[in-house]
Each structure stands twice: as structure tokens, then as C-alpha cells.
Coordinates of C-alpha atoms in Angstrom, one line a residue:
Chain A
X1 CA 115.1 115.2 129.2
X2 CA 115.4 112.5 131.8
X3 CA 113.3 114.4 134.4
X4 CA 110.5 114.4 131.9
X5 CA 109.9 110.7 132.0
X6 CA 107.4 110.5 128.8
X7 CA 107.4 106.9 127.3
X8 CA 108.7 106.9 123.5
X9 CA 108.1 103.0 123.3
X10 CA 105.5 100.9 124.6
X11 CA 105.5 97.0 124.0
X12 CA 102.5 95.3 125.4
X13 CA 102.2 91.7 125.8
X14 CA 104.3 91.1 122.9
X15 CA 104.4 87.4 121.6
X16 CA 106.3 85.7 118.7
X17 CA 105.7 82.1 117.7
X18 CA 107.8 80.5 114.9
X19 CA 106.2 77.4 113.9
X20 CA 104.9 76.4 117.4
X21 CA 108.1 77.8 119.2
X22 CA 107.4 80.7 121.4
X23 CA 110.5 83.0 121.0
X24 CA 108.9 85.7 123.0
X25 CA 105.9 85.5 125.4
X26 CA 104.0 88.2 126.5
X27 CA 106.7 90.5 127.1
X28 CA 106.3 94.0 128.3
X29 CA 108.7 96.9 127.6
X30 CA 108.9 100.3 128.0
X31 CA 111.6 102.8 127.0
X32 CA 111.5 106.4 128.2
X33 CA 112.9 109.3 125.9
X34 CA 116.6 109.6 126.3
X35 CA 117.0 106.5 128.1
X36 CA 120.1 103.9 127.5
X37 CA 118.8 100.6 128.2
X38 CA 120.6 97.2 128.3
X39 CA 118.8 94.2 127.2
X40 CA 120.5 91.1 128.4
X41 CA 119.9 87.4 128.9
X42 CA 121.0 84.0 128.0
X43 CA 121.2 82.6 124.6
X44 CA 117.6 82.1 123.0
X45 CA 115.9 84.5 125.6
X46 CA 114.3 86.3 122.8
X47 CA 116.5 89.5 122.9
X48 CA 117.1 89.8 119.2
X49 CA 113.4 88.8 118.4
X50 CA 112.4 91.8 120.6
X51 CA 114.4 94.2 118.5
X52 CA 113.1 92.5 115.3
X53 CA 109.7 93.1 116.6
X54 CA 110.1 96.9 117.4
X55 CA 111.8 97.4 113.8
X56 CA 109.2 95.4 111.9
X57 CA 111.3 92.8 110.8
X58 CA 109.0 90.4 112.5
X59 CA 105.4 90.6 113.3
X60 CA 104.3 89.5 116.7
X61 CA 101.5 86.8 116.7
X62 CA 100.1 88.8 119.6
X63 CA 100.5 91.9 121.4
X64 CA 101.0 95.6 120.3
X65 CA 103.8 98.1 120.0
X66 CA 103.1 101.5 120.4
X67 CA 105.5 104.7 119.3
X68 CA 105.1 107.9 121.1
X69 CA 102.0 106.6 123.0
X70 CA 99.7 106.6 119.8
X71 CA 101.1 105.4 117.0
X72 CA 100.7 101.6 116.4
X73 CA 103.6 100.1 114.5
X74 CA 102.8 96.6 115.0
X75 CA 101.8 96.0 111.4
X76 CA 103.8 98.8 109.7
X77 CA 106.5 98.0 107.0
X78 CA 110.3 98.1 107.8
X79 CA 110.8 101.1 105.6
X80 CA 107.9 103.0 107.3
X81 CA 108.9 102.3 110.7
X82 CA 112.5 103.6 110.0
X83 CA 111.1 106.9 108.4
X84 CA 109.0 107.3 111.7
X85 CA 112.3 107.2 113.7
X86 CA 113.3 104.0 114.7
X87 CA 116.8 102.9 113.5
X88 CA 118.2 99.4 113.9
X89 CA 121.8 98.4 113.7
X90 CA 122.2 94.5 113.3
X91 CA 124.8 92.2 114.8
X92 CA 127.0 92.0 111.9
X93 CA 128.1 95.3 110.4
X94 CA 126.1 95.8 107.4
X95 CA 127.3 98.8 105.4
X96 CA 127.0 99.0 101.6
X97 CA 130.5 97.9 100.7
X98 CA 130.7 99.0 97.2
X99 CA 129.8 102.7 98.0
X100 CA 132.2 104.9 99.6
X101 CA 132.3 105.7 103.5
X102 CA 130.8 109.2 102.2
X103 CA 128.2 107.8 100.0
X104 CA 127.0 105.4 102.9
X105 CA 126.6 108.4 105.1
X106 CA 125.2 110.5 102.4
X107 CA 122.1 108.0 101.7
X108 CA 121.7 107.3 105.3
X109 CA 121.3 111.0 106.4
X110 CA 117.7 112.0 107.3
X111 CA 116.1 113.2 104.1
X112 CA 113.2 112.5 101.7
X113 CA 113.7 109.2 100.6
X114 CA 111.2 109.0 97.7
X115 CA 112.6 108.1 94.1
X116 CA 111.9 111.6 92.9
X117 CA 113.4 113.5 95.6
X118 CA 116.7 111.2 95.4
X119 CA 116.8 111.7 91.8
X120 CA 116.8 115.6 92.3
X121 CA 118.9 115.6 95.4
X122 CA 121.6 118.1 95.7
X123 CA 124.4 118.3 98.3
X124 CA 123.6 121.3 100.3
X125 CA 126.5 122.8 102.4
X126 CA 124.8 122.1 105.8
X127 CA 124.4 118.4 104.6
X128 CA 128.0 118.4 104.0
X129 CA 128.9 119.9 107.4
X130 CA 126.8 117.2 109.2
X131 CA 128.3 114.6 107.2
X132 CA 131.8 115.9 108.0
X133 CA 131.1 116.2 111.6
X134 CA 129.6 112.8 111.8
X135 CA 132.6 111.8 110.0
X136 CA 135.0 113.3 112.7
X137 CA 132.9 111.7 115.5
X138 CA 133.5 108.2 114.2
X139 CA 137.1 108.8 113.4
X140 CA 136.7 108.2 109.6
X141 CA 137.7 111.6 108.1
X142 CA 140.7 110.3 106.4
X143 CA 138.8 107.3 105.0
X144 CA 136.0 109.4 103.4
X145 CA 136.7 108.4 100.1
X146 CA 137.5 104.7 100.8
X147 CA 135.0 101.9 99.6
X148 CA 133.1 101.0 102.8
X149 CA 134.0 97.3 102.1
X150 CA 138.0 97.9 102.9
X151 CA 137.4 99.2 106.3
X152 CA 138.3 96.9 109.2
X153 CA 135.7 95.3 111.4
X154 CA 135.6 98.0 114.0
X155 CA 135.4 100.7 111.5
X156 CA 132.6 99.2 109.6
X157 CA 130.6 99.3 113.1
X158 CA 131.4 102.9 113.7
X159 CA 130.4 103.8 110.2
X160 CA 127.2 101.9 110.6
X161 CA 126.7 103.7 114.0
X162 CA 127.4 107.1 112.2
X163 CA 124.9 106.1 109.5
X164 CA 122.3 105.5 112.2
X165 CA 123.0 108.9 113.7
X166 CA 122.8 110.6 110.6
X167 CA 119.4 109.0 110.1
X168 CA 118.3 110.9 113.3
X169 CA 116.1 108.1 114.6
X170 CA 114.3 108.8 118.1
X171 CA 115.1 105.2 119.2
X172 CA 118.2 103.3 118.2
X173 CA 118.0 99.4 118.5
X174 CA 121.6 97.9 118.6
X175 CA 122.2 94.5 118.5
X176 CA 125.7 93.5 120.0
X177 CA 127.6 96.6 118.9
X178 CA 130.8 95.5 120.3
X179 CA 131.0 92.0 119.3
X180 CA 134.2 91.1 117.6
X181 CA 135.9 94.6 118.7
X182 CA 139.4 94.8 120.5
X183 CA 139.3 96.4 124.1
X184 CA 139.9 99.7 122.8
X185 CA 137.5 99.8 120.4
X186 CA 134.8 98.5 122.8
X187 CA 135.9 101.5 125.3
X188 CA 135.4 104.0 122.3
X189 CA 132.0 102.4 121.4
X190 CA 130.8 102.8 124.9
X191 CA 131.7 106.5 124.9
X192 CA 130.1 106.8 121.5
X193 CA 126.9 105.1 122.9
X194 CA 126.7 107.8 126.0
X195 CA 127.2 110.6 123.6
X196 CA 124.3 109.1 121.5
X197 CA 122.0 108.4 124.4
X198 CA 122.1 112.0 125.3
X199 CA 119.6 113.0 122.4
X200 CA 117.8 109.9 121.8
X201 CA 116.8 106.4 123.4
X202 CA 119.0 103.7 123.0
X203 CA 118.3 100.0 123.5
X204 CA 121.3 97.8 123.4
X205 CA 121.1 94.0 123.2
X206 CA 124.6 93.0 124.6
X207 CA 126.4 89.7 126.0
X208 CA 129.4 91.3 127.2
X209 CA 128.7 91.7 130.9
X210 CA 131.8 93.8 131.6
X211 CA 130.6 96.3 128.8
X212 CA 127.2 96.3 130.5
X213 CA 128.5 96.8 133.8
X214 CA 130.9 99.8 132.8
X215 CA 128.2 101.5 130.8
X216 CA 124.6 100.6 131.7
X217 CA 122.3 102.8 133.5
X218 CA 119.4 100.3 133.5
X219 CA 119.1 96.6 132.7
X220 CA 116.2 94.4 131.3
X221 CA 117.0 90.7 131.7
X222 CA 115.0 88.5 129.6
X223 CA 114.6 84.5 129.9
X224 CA 112.8 81.9 127.9
X225 CA 111.0 84.8 126.0
X226 CA 109.7 86.7 129.2
X227 CA 111.0 89.4 131.3
X228 CA 112.9 88.4 134.3
X229 CA 114.1 91.4 136.1
X230 CA 114.4 95.0 135.4
X231 CA 116.5 97.4 137.2
X232 CA 120.0 98.9 137.9
X233 CA 123.0 96.7 137.4
X234 CA 123.4 96.5 141.0
X235 CA 119.7 95.3 141.5
X236 CA 120.0 92.9 138.6
X237 CA 123.3 91.4 139.7
X238 CA 121.8 90.8 143.3
X239 CA 118.8 89.1 142.2
X240 CA 118.8 85.3 143.0
X241 CA 116.5 84.4 139.8
X242 CA 119.0 86.2 137.5
X243 CA 122.1 84.6 139.1
X244 CA 119.9 81.3 138.9
X245 CA 119.5 81.8 135.1
X246 CA 123.2 82.7 134.6
X247 CA 124.9 80.5 136.9
X248 CA 122.3 77.9 137.8
X249 CA 122.3 76.6 134.1
X250 CA 126.0 76.1 134.5
X251 CA 125.4 74.2 137.8
X252 CA 123.0 72.1 136.4
X253 CA 125.0 71.4 133.3
X254 CA 127.9 70.5 135.5
X255 CA 125.5 68.4 137.7
X256 CA 124.2 66.6 134.7
X257 CA 127.8 65.8 133.5
X258 CA 128.6 64.4 136.9
X259 CA 125.8 62.2 137.4
X260 CA 125.9 60.8 133.6
Chain B
X1 CA 133.0 111.8 94.5
X2 CA 131.0 114.5 96.1
X3 CA 134.0 115.6 98.5
X4 CA 136.4 116.4 95.4
X5 CA 134.7 119.3 93.8
X6 CA 134.0 118.7 90.1
X7 CA 137.4 119.9 89.1
X8 CA 139.3 119.1 85.8
X9 CA 141.8 116.4 86.9
X10 CA 143.9 115.0 84.0
X11 CA 141.8 111.9 84.3
X12 CA 138.4 113.6 83.9
X13 CA 139.9 115.4 80.9
X14 CA 140.9 112.3 79.6
X15 CA 137.5 110.6 79.8
X16 CA 135.9 114.0 78.3
X17 CA 138.3 113.6 75.3
X18 CA 137.4 109.9 74.9
X19 CA 133.7 110.9 74.7
X20 CA 134.6 113.6 72.1
X21 CA 136.3 111.5 70.1
X22 CA 133.5 108.7 70.3
X23 CA 131.0 111.6 69.4
X24 CA 133.0 112.6 66.5
X25 CA 133.8 109.2 65.2
X26 CA 130.1 108.3 65.3
X27 CA 128.7 111.6 63.6
X28 CA 131.2 111.2 60.6
X29 CA 130.6 107.6 60.3
X30 CA 128.7 108.2 56.9
X31 CA 131.8 109.6 55.5
X32 CA 134.0 106.7 55.8
X33 CA 131.3 103.6 56.0
X34 CA 129.5 102.2 53.1
X35 CA 125.8 102.7 53.2
X36 CA 125.7 98.7 54.2
X37 CA 128.1 99.0 57.1
X38 CA 126.4 102.3 58.3
X39 CA 123.3 100.5 58.4
X40 CA 124.8 97.7 60.4
X41 CA 126.3 100.2 62.7
X42 CA 123.1 101.7 63.2
X43 CA 121.5 98.6 64.2
X44 CA 124.3 98.0 66.7
X45 CA 124.0 101.4 68.4
X46 CA 120.2 100.6 68.8
X47 CA 121.4 97.5 70.7
X48 CA 123.7 99.5 72.8
X49 CA 120.9 101.4 74.1
X50 CA 119.2 98.0 75.2
X51 CA 122.5 97.3 76.9
X52 CA 122.5 100.7 78.7
X53 CA 119.1 100.0 80.0
X54 CA 120.0 96.5 81.1
X55 CA 123.1 97.7 83.0
X56 CA 120.9 100.2 85.0
X57 CA 119.0 97.2 86.2
X58 CA 121.5 94.4 86.4
X59 CA 124.9 96.2 86.9
X60 CA 123.8 98.8 89.2
X61 CA 120.6 97.6 90.9
X62 CA 121.5 93.9 91.0
X63 CA 118.5 92.5 89.3
X64 CA 119.0 90.1 86.3
X65 CA 116.3 90.4 83.7
X66 CA 116.4 87.9 81.2
X67 CA 113.3 89.1 79.4
X68 CA 114.3 92.3 77.7
X69 CA 113.9 90.7 74.4
X70 CA 110.0 91.3 75.2
X71 CA 110.4 94.9 75.9
X72 CA 112.6 95.5 73.0
X73 CA 110.1 93.5 70.7
X74 CA 107.1 95.7 72.2
X75 CA 108.9 98.7 71.1
X76 CA 109.6 97.3 67.8
X77 CA 106.0 96.0 67.2
X78 CA 104.7 99.4 67.9
X79 CA 106.8 101.0 65.4
X80 CA 106.3 98.0 62.9
X81 CA 102.5 98.7 63.3
X82 CA 102.8 102.2 62.2
X83 CA 105.0 101.4 59.3
X84 CA 102.8 98.9 58.3
X85 CA 99.8 100.8 58.2
X86 CA 101.5 103.4 56.2
X87 CA 102.6 100.9 53.8
X88 CA 99.4 99.5 53.4
X89 CA 97.9 103.0 52.5
X90 CA 94.4 102.6 54.2
X91 CA 94.0 99.1 53.2
X92 CA 94.2 95.9 55.3
X93 CA 97.6 95.0 56.0
X94 CA 98.4 91.9 53.9
X95 CA 99.0 89.3 56.6
X96 CA 95.5 90.1 57.9
X97 CA 93.9 89.5 54.5
X98 CA 95.7 86.1 54.3
X99 CA 94.3 85.3 58.0
X100 CA 90.7 86.3 56.9
X101 CA 90.3 89.4 58.8
X102 CA 88.0 92.1 57.2
X103 CA 88.6 95.0 59.3
X104 CA 91.3 96.5 61.1
X105 CA 91.4 95.3 64.9
X106 CA 90.6 98.1 67.2
X107 CA 94.1 98.4 68.9
X108 CA 95.9 98.5 65.7
X109 CA 93.8 101.9 64.7
X110 CA 95.7 104.3 66.8
X111 CA 99.1 103.2 65.6
X112 CA 98.1 105.1 62.4
X113 CA 99.5 107.9 64.3
X114 CA 103.3 108.2 64.4
X115 CA 103.0 110.1 67.7
X116 CA 100.9 107.3 69.2
X117 CA 103.4 104.8 67.9
X118 CA 106.3 106.3 69.6
X119 CA 104.6 106.7 72.8
X120 CA 103.3 103.1 72.8
X121 CA 106.8 101.9 72.0
X122 CA 108.3 103.5 75.1
X123 CA 105.1 103.3 77.5
X124 CA 104.0 99.9 76.7
X125 CA 107.3 98.0 78.0
X126 CA 107.5 100.5 80.9
X127 CA 103.9 99.5 81.8
X128 CA 104.4 95.9 81.7
X129 CA 107.7 96.1 83.5
X130 CA 105.7 98.2 86.1
X131 CA 103.1 95.3 86.4
X132 CA 105.6 92.5 86.6
X133 CA 108.0 94.7 89.1
X134 CA 104.8 95.4 91.1
X135 CA 104.1 91.9 91.7
X136 CA 107.5 90.7 92.1
X137 CA 109.7 93.3 94.0
X138 CA 106.9 94.3 96.3
X139 CA 106.5 90.4 97.4
X140 CA 110.4 90.6 97.7
X141 CA 110.7 88.0 94.7
X142 CA 114.5 88.5 93.8
X143 CA 117.3 86.8 92.5
X144 CA 117.1 83.5 90.5
X145 CA 113.4 83.6 91.1
X146 CA 112.8 86.8 89.4
X147 CA 115.2 85.8 86.5
X148 CA 113.1 82.9 85.8
X149 CA 109.8 85.0 85.8
X150 CA 111.4 87.1 83.1
X151 CA 112.0 84.3 81.1
X152 CA 108.6 83.0 81.6
X153 CA 107.3 86.5 80.3
X154 CA 109.4 85.8 77.3
X155 CA 107.7 82.7 76.5
X156 CA 104.4 83.9 77.3
X157 CA 104.7 86.9 74.9
X158 CA 106.4 85.0 71.9
X159 CA 103.6 82.2 72.3
X160 CA 101.0 84.8 72.3
X161 CA 102.5 86.7 69.3
X162 CA 102.9 83.4 67.5
X163 CA 99.5 82.4 68.2
X164 CA 97.6 85.4 66.8
X165 CA 98.7 85.3 63.6
X166 CA 95.9 87.5 62.4
X167 CA 96.8 90.6 64.6
X168 CA 100.5 90.1 64.9
X169 CA 101.6 88.3 61.6
X170 CA 102.5 85.1 63.7
X171 CA 105.9 83.8 63.2
X172 CA 106.6 85.7 60.2
X173 CA 106.3 88.9 62.0
X174 CA 105.5 92.4 60.7
X175 CA 107.6 93.1 57.6
X176 CA 106.9 94.6 54.1
X177 CA 107.4 98.5 55.0
X178 CA 107.8 101.2 52.3
X179 CA 108.0 104.5 53.6
X180 CA 108.5 106.7 56.6
X181 CA 107.0 110.3 56.2
X182 CA 106.7 109.6 52.6
X183 CA 110.5 108.9 52.2
X184 CA 111.5 105.2 50.9
X185 CA 112.9 103.3 53.9
X186 CA 115.5 101.9 51.6
X187 CA 117.0 104.9 50.2
X188 CA 120.5 105.9 51.2
X189 CA 119.6 109.3 52.5
X190 CA 116.7 108.1 54.4
X191 CA 119.2 105.4 56.2
X192 CA 121.6 108.2 56.9
X193 CA 119.0 110.4 58.7
X194 CA 117.8 107.4 60.6
X195 CA 121.3 106.8 61.4
X196 CA 121.7 110.3 63.0
X197 CA 118.4 109.7 64.8
X198 CA 120.0 106.6 66.3
X199 CA 123.3 108.2 67.4
X200 CA 121.3 111.1 69.1
X201 CA 118.9 108.7 70.9
X202 CA 121.8 106.7 72.0
X203 CA 123.4 109.8 73.4
X204 CA 120.3 111.1 75.1
X205 CA 120.1 107.5 76.6
X206 CA 123.4 107.7 77.8
X207 CA 123.0 110.8 79.3
X208 CA 120.0 109.9 81.1
X209 CA 121.5 106.9 82.5
X210 CA 124.6 109.0 83.5
X211 CA 122.3 111.4 85.2
X212 CA 120.4 108.5 87.1
X213 CA 123.6 106.7 87.9
X214 CA 125.6 109.8 89.2
X215 CA 122.3 111.2 91.3
X216 CA 122.0 110.2 94.8
X217 CA 119.2 107.9 93.3
X218 CA 121.9 105.9 92.0
X219 CA 123.9 105.5 95.2
X220 CA 120.7 104.0 96.5
X221 CA 120.4 101.8 93.5
X222 CA 123.7 100.4 94.4
X223 CA 123.0 100.4 98.3
X224 CA 120.0 98.1 97.3
X225 CA 122.3 96.0 95.3
X226 CA 124.7 95.8 98.2
X227 CA 122.0 95.1 100.9
X228 CA 118.4 95.4 100.1
X229 CA 117.3 94.8 103.8
X230 CA 119.8 97.3 105.1
X231 CA 118.4 100.0 102.7
X232 CA 115.0 99.0 104.0
X233 CA 116.1 99.5 107.6
X234 CA 117.5 103.1 106.8
X235 CA 114.0 103.9 105.4
X236 CA 114.1 103.3 101.8
X237 CA 111.5 101.3 100.0
X238 CA 113.6 99.1 97.7
X239 CA 110.6 98.0 95.8
X240 CA 109.6 101.5 94.4
X241 CA 113.3 101.9 93.3
X242 CA 113.3 98.7 91.7
X243 CA 110.3 99.2 89.9
X244 CA 111.1 102.6 88.7
X245 CA 114.7 101.4 87.4
X246 CA 112.8 98.4 85.5
X247 CA 110.5 100.7 84.1
X248 CA 113.5 103.1 82.8
X249 CA 115.3 99.9 81.6
X250 CA 112.3 98.5 79.8
X251 CA 111.3 101.8 78.1
X252 CA 114.9 102.1 76.8
X253 CA 114.6 98.6 75.2
X254 CA 111.4 99.7 73.7
X255 CA 113.2 102.6 72.2
X256 CA 115.8 100.4 71.0
X257 CA 113.1 98.2 69.5
X258 CA 111.7 101.0 67.4
X259 CA 114.8 102.1 65.8
X260 CA 115.8 98.5 65.1
X261 CA 112.6 98.1 63.1
X262 CA 113.5 101.1 61.1
X263 CA 116.9 99.9 60.3
X264 CA 116.3 96.3 59.8
X265 CA 112.6 96.4 58.2
X266 CA 111.3 93.5 60.1
X267 CA 110.3 92.3 63.7
X268 CA 109.3 88.8 64.3
X269 CA 108.8 86.9 67.6
X270 CA 112.1 85.1 67.2
X271 CA 113.7 88.3 67.8
X272 CA 112.3 89.0 70.9
X273 CA 112.6 85.3 72.2
X274 CA 114.7 83.7 74.7
X275 CA 118.0 83.5 72.9
X276 CA 118.1 87.5 72.1
X277 CA 117.2 88.2 75.4
X278 CA 120.1 86.0 76.8
X279 CA 122.4 87.5 74.2
X280 CA 121.6 91.0 75.5
X281 CA 122.6 90.2 78.7
X282 CA 125.8 88.7 77.3
X283 CA 126.8 92.2 75.7
X284 CA 126.5 93.7 79.2
X285 CA 128.3 91.1 81.0
X286 CA 131.3 91.0 78.4
X287 CA 131.3 94.7 78.2
X288 CA 131.5 95.6 81.8
X289 CA 128.6 95.5 84.2
X290 CA 128.4 98.8 86.4
X291 CA 129.8 100.9 83.7
X292 CA 127.7 102.4 81.2
X293 CA 130.5 102.8 78.5
X294 CA 131.4 99.2 79.1
X295 CA 127.8 98.1 78.5
X296 CA 127.4 99.9 75.5
X297 CA 130.7 99.1 73.8
X298 CA 129.9 95.6 74.6
X299 CA 126.8 95.7 72.9
X300 CA 128.3 97.2 69.8
X301 CA 131.7 95.1 69.6
X302 CA 130.0 92.0 70.2
X303 CA 127.6 92.7 67.4
X304 CA 130.4 93.7 65.3
X305 CA 132.3 90.5 65.9
X306 CA 129.0 88.5 65.4
X307 CA 128.6 90.1 61.9
X308 CA 132.0 89.7 60.9
X309 CA 132.7 86.2 62.4
X310 CA 129.3 84.8 61.1
X311 CA 130.1 86.0 57.6
X312 CA 132.8 83.5 57.3
X313 CA 132.0 80.9 60.0
X314 CA 128.2 81.0 60.7
X315 CA 128.0 77.9 62.4
X316 CA 130.8 78.6 64.9
X317 CA 129.6 81.9 66.2
X318 CA 127.4 80.5 69.1
X319 CA 130.4 78.6 70.2
X320 CA 132.5 81.4 70.1
X321 CA 130.0 83.6 72.0
X322 CA 129.8 81.0 74.6
X323 CA 133.8 80.5 74.9
X324 CA 134.2 84.5 75.2
X325 CA 131.6 84.5 77.9
X326 CA 133.1 81.9 80.0
X327 CA 136.8 83.5 79.6
X328 CA 135.2 87.0 80.6
X329 CA 133.4 85.3 83.6
X330 CA 136.5 83.7 84.7
X331 CA 139.2 86.1 83.9
X332 CA 137.5 89.4 83.7
X333 CA 134.5 89.8 86.1
X334 CA 134.3 93.5 85.5
X335 CA 134.0 92.8 81.9
X336 CA 136.2 94.5 79.1
X337 CA 135.5 97.7 80.9
X338 CA 137.7 96.1 83.7
X339 CA 140.8 96.1 81.3
X340 CA 140.9 100.0 82.0
X341 CA 140.9 100.1 85.9
X342 CA 143.5 102.8 86.3
X343 CA 141.3 105.5 85.0
X344 CA 138.8 104.5 87.5
X345 CA 141.0 104.0 90.1
X346 CA 142.5 107.4 90.3
X347 CA 139.4 109.1 89.8
X348 CA 137.9 107.7 93.0
X349 CA 140.7 106.5 95.3
X350 CA 140.1 103.2 97.3
X351 CA 137.5 102.0 94.8
X352 CA 139.4 99.5 92.8
X353 CA 137.0 96.9 93.5
X354 CA 134.3 98.4 91.5
X355 CA 131.5 95.8 90.8
X356 CA 133.0 93.5 93.5
X357 CA 129.6 93.5 95.1
X358 CA 127.7 91.8 92.0
X359 CA 127.7 88.4 92.0
X360 CA 127.5 86.0 89.0
X361 CA 125.3 83.8 91.3
X362 CA 122.5 86.0 90.1
X363 CA 122.7 84.0 86.9

């Protein structure tokens, strides 16, 4: 897949303004099929807002988002974008806590989501198999009949990742998937991400630099709503401007404190 | 639930026996109840149908409607119009004469047909719910704001019905019926048949709700209750689901209204107003949200208590109702149905917090 460098997502000069504050300013972003991309940057750089634009939660003030080169998703509704094949995982685990683990996966599974289809839906054997495989992959087989609200934080995150995979999106947008996880859980999540990226494109917003270093192939750095640098982790780390954004800020702050 | 095949576990058998016992008790009620009590029970069973519908939209989908009195009332008026026309025997209904009308208004004419009246009693509430749902759910108006709008709907409707006395009978409502299909409504045999019709309607409504709740559609309803936005990002359009549930819920209230008129012989704006609308919600809250049987039992028990209690202490009833509501909210968030958790618990392991996702903040 990688050698066929077809672009699946193209963001063109996206600008988002909230009451005069520009959260994202003319951001360009391209994602290839089967790519695992990390989106990093200091707080307030506009990373989450970028994901919000792609999944339809926020409408950009200017600019365009094209899916598969031709489908303009800039003005589409969230559920329509999700149906096209863009899945989103939010920062906090958001699973349906009164449903069981199994039921969570059941409704997330790719299927006709119309009201009359779900009224008549029957569990087919191949669906059941898919779900059991997914349960095995996220390691929650034994807890299939648990109410999802009772799972631990890490388990909830995996359940949500499992739900997203059954949804079979072509692009997966993940917002800080390892936040609040233990080291072991983090490693497992990283492996999960690599397994996922074999079949689909993934964009990960992450603060945990060690996690990024361990698992990243290509990194996009945002700063103050703009693209700062794009490249491999080594290139990014060697870049002066990136260092300045990440380290310089601290230097300025320290300087500010000493002169004050 | 899907994982464990539908095997006959002891718990399941117990539940089925419970249903069977309830069915037998209801169908044999004419044998051990006086005509007066039977008529009361029939009325309560009609209310149980409203409770089932309310539970669908509130207990399962998390949307509190304080406007079900209107849907109930529309169904009731549809049936009342048919009965009134039959009672008037081709002449102008009495209240129209008093108000100075000389001919039957155009919208009354089709209600001379029983089939049309029944269809209207189901479809008018559903249609009104669809219109209200279309403008609210699609614009993501939820929670308290939606609830307030349903209250506004009640006020608008009752004001309209009171104001248009010539067409609706005003404050007095529509009453003075005689016969249904030539059979006197006052006769004991007619009442018995109407009772059985109500029992069957209640069972049909229960089976329908059971099917909806047990289907994947039902799981999406609960998913929307738990996290509407999340459901949206999976690809479901919550507004369409909410609209459909609201419509079904309203149609059930309409069905109940039609039966109510047949048993009670009158419908007036005060029976579809704010207070009855809130009372309907209380039946569901006290019986148990998120369990159909709880909602239905809540309606029956609350009304039975109301009629027993108010026979002796009419002025204390509302205070008692308020007290009961507070007790249930504080001690039994799952309602009376929450008193029997062990059946549920064993049926679905790890689901002991049934209904935890529903918050009273919706009030």
C-alpha cells in the first residue's frame, strides 16, 4: 500500500476562528493511504481543532477538506462523515456505559445505520465472528458481558479503539489515545496502533513524546494554528524552530521569571 | 445478551411465568371484579399504555417529555368525536348548537367513520410529535429545553381547545355519548368487551415495545441516551432515532386516549393539561424507568392507589403523590422495579447498575 502514494485526505488552507480567535490559520495537511501520522505541538497549537474539522465537529471559517481527492466533506454533518469512513476517538474514553462491552461493539460495527435497518437487524454468524475476533484483539473476551461503565480506564480506551476498528473507517483520528495509561497499557496501545495502520490511515494527536518517538514514522508539528514542520522524527527533532517552540518557550518563561 | 443464546435459564422461566400469571389475572378479572372496579382497571390499563410509550422516550432514549397529555388528548378527542357523531344521530352535536354553529365543521365530517377516527387517533399524535421532533432534535435541542417546549405544547393545545368552544366543546370537553356500533356504552357486557380490547391493546403495546427495546434499534436508543455525540461520530443520526421513538411514544399515548374515552365517557382539556402530563411521567418514574414492566406497573399501581386513597382522603392525595415521588427519587432511583434487581442481575451479568446512565437532572 505504501508504495502507492495516493492521497486519502487533503486539507487545504483550513482556518478556524472562534469569536475572533484563530485556532487554526491556513493549515495544509495531506494524508496518504495506510499512513500512521503523528500530530504534535505545544498546547493550543490547534491539533485537536484540526481533528474536529476533519470529523465535522467544527466547521472551518475558510479552506477545504477533501476526502479521497474528490469528496468535499467541509460542510457535511458528523454522522455523514462517519459513514463515509472517517472515525474519531476523543481524548476521554467515550463508550456507552450502560451497554455491555459486546453491545458497544455491536452498534459500532459497520452496518446500515438507518432506523428500519436496525429495527430488523439480526446477528449473523460472520458478524459474531468479527466481533469475537475484535474482542480478542483488544483483550476483553472475558468481559464481553460486562457493562462498559465498569471497565478500567485503559480497558475503556481499548474498547473504544475496538469499536472504531469494527466501524472500519478508512481514516482513524485519535486524540491522545495513551493519556492516563500505565506504561504497559501504553506499549500495548502502541502495538495496537501499528497493527491498525497496516490497513488504514491513522492520525494521532499526542503529547507523550516518548510514545511518539517509539512509534512514529512521520510527524507533523503545529504551532499557533500553523504548520511548523513535517518530516521524520529525527528531522523534526533536529529542527531549530521546533526546538525553539518546545524549549524556547521554557527559556523565555525562565528569563521572564528571572528578570521579574 | 446476544452471546448467551436464548436458552431457558431458570430466571427466564421465572419471568415467563410472571408474564403468564399477569395475563391470566388480567383476562380473568371480570370473574372477580365488580363492574365498577373492572371499569376502573380498564382505565388504569389504558394509562399503562401511555407509561410504556413514555418509558421508550424517557427511560430508554433519555428524553423527558412533559407533553404526553396532549398526545393522549388528541387520541381521546378523535374517539370522542366519532362517539359524539354517533350519539347525535346525523344531527349537529349539542354543544355546537349552543355555540351557534349551523352546520358540521369540515374537519368533523370524516370522524363519522370509525376507521378514520381510529387512524386519526394514532396518526395525529404521531404527526404532531414528528413536527415537534423535527424542529427540536434536528437542531439538537435537548434536555431541559426540550422538556420546556413540550410543556409549551401542552399550554398551547389546551388553550386552543378551550378557546374554540364551538368546535371542541371548550372547557366541558366532549361528552354525552350513547352507543358504540349500536351497543350502549353503559351496558355491563359492552364494558366487559371494551375491557378485553384494552387488555389486548396493552399486550400488543408491550410486545411492540419489547421488540423495539430488544432490537439493535433499542441498543442505539440507549447509546444515544448515554452519549448522543458519540453515537453521531459512529455514524448514527440521533435526530432520526429520537423522532421515530417520539412518534411511536405519541401514537401509544393516542391509543390510550381512545381507550380512555371509551371507558370514561368524557374528554376535556383538563385531562390533557399540565398536571396529567406530569402525572404520567411520575407513573414511569415511580414504577421504574428503563424497564417496561416497571413503567406499566407504575401506572396501574399509582392509579389504583390514587382511586383508593382519594376515596377516603381526597385532599391528601396530591401530597402523598409528592411524598412518594421524593422517596422514590432519593431511595429508589430505579423505581419500584429496582426492588427486584436479582432477576436482572443474574440475567445479564455485570449489569447491576441498570439505568445508571439516566439522570434526574433531565427533570
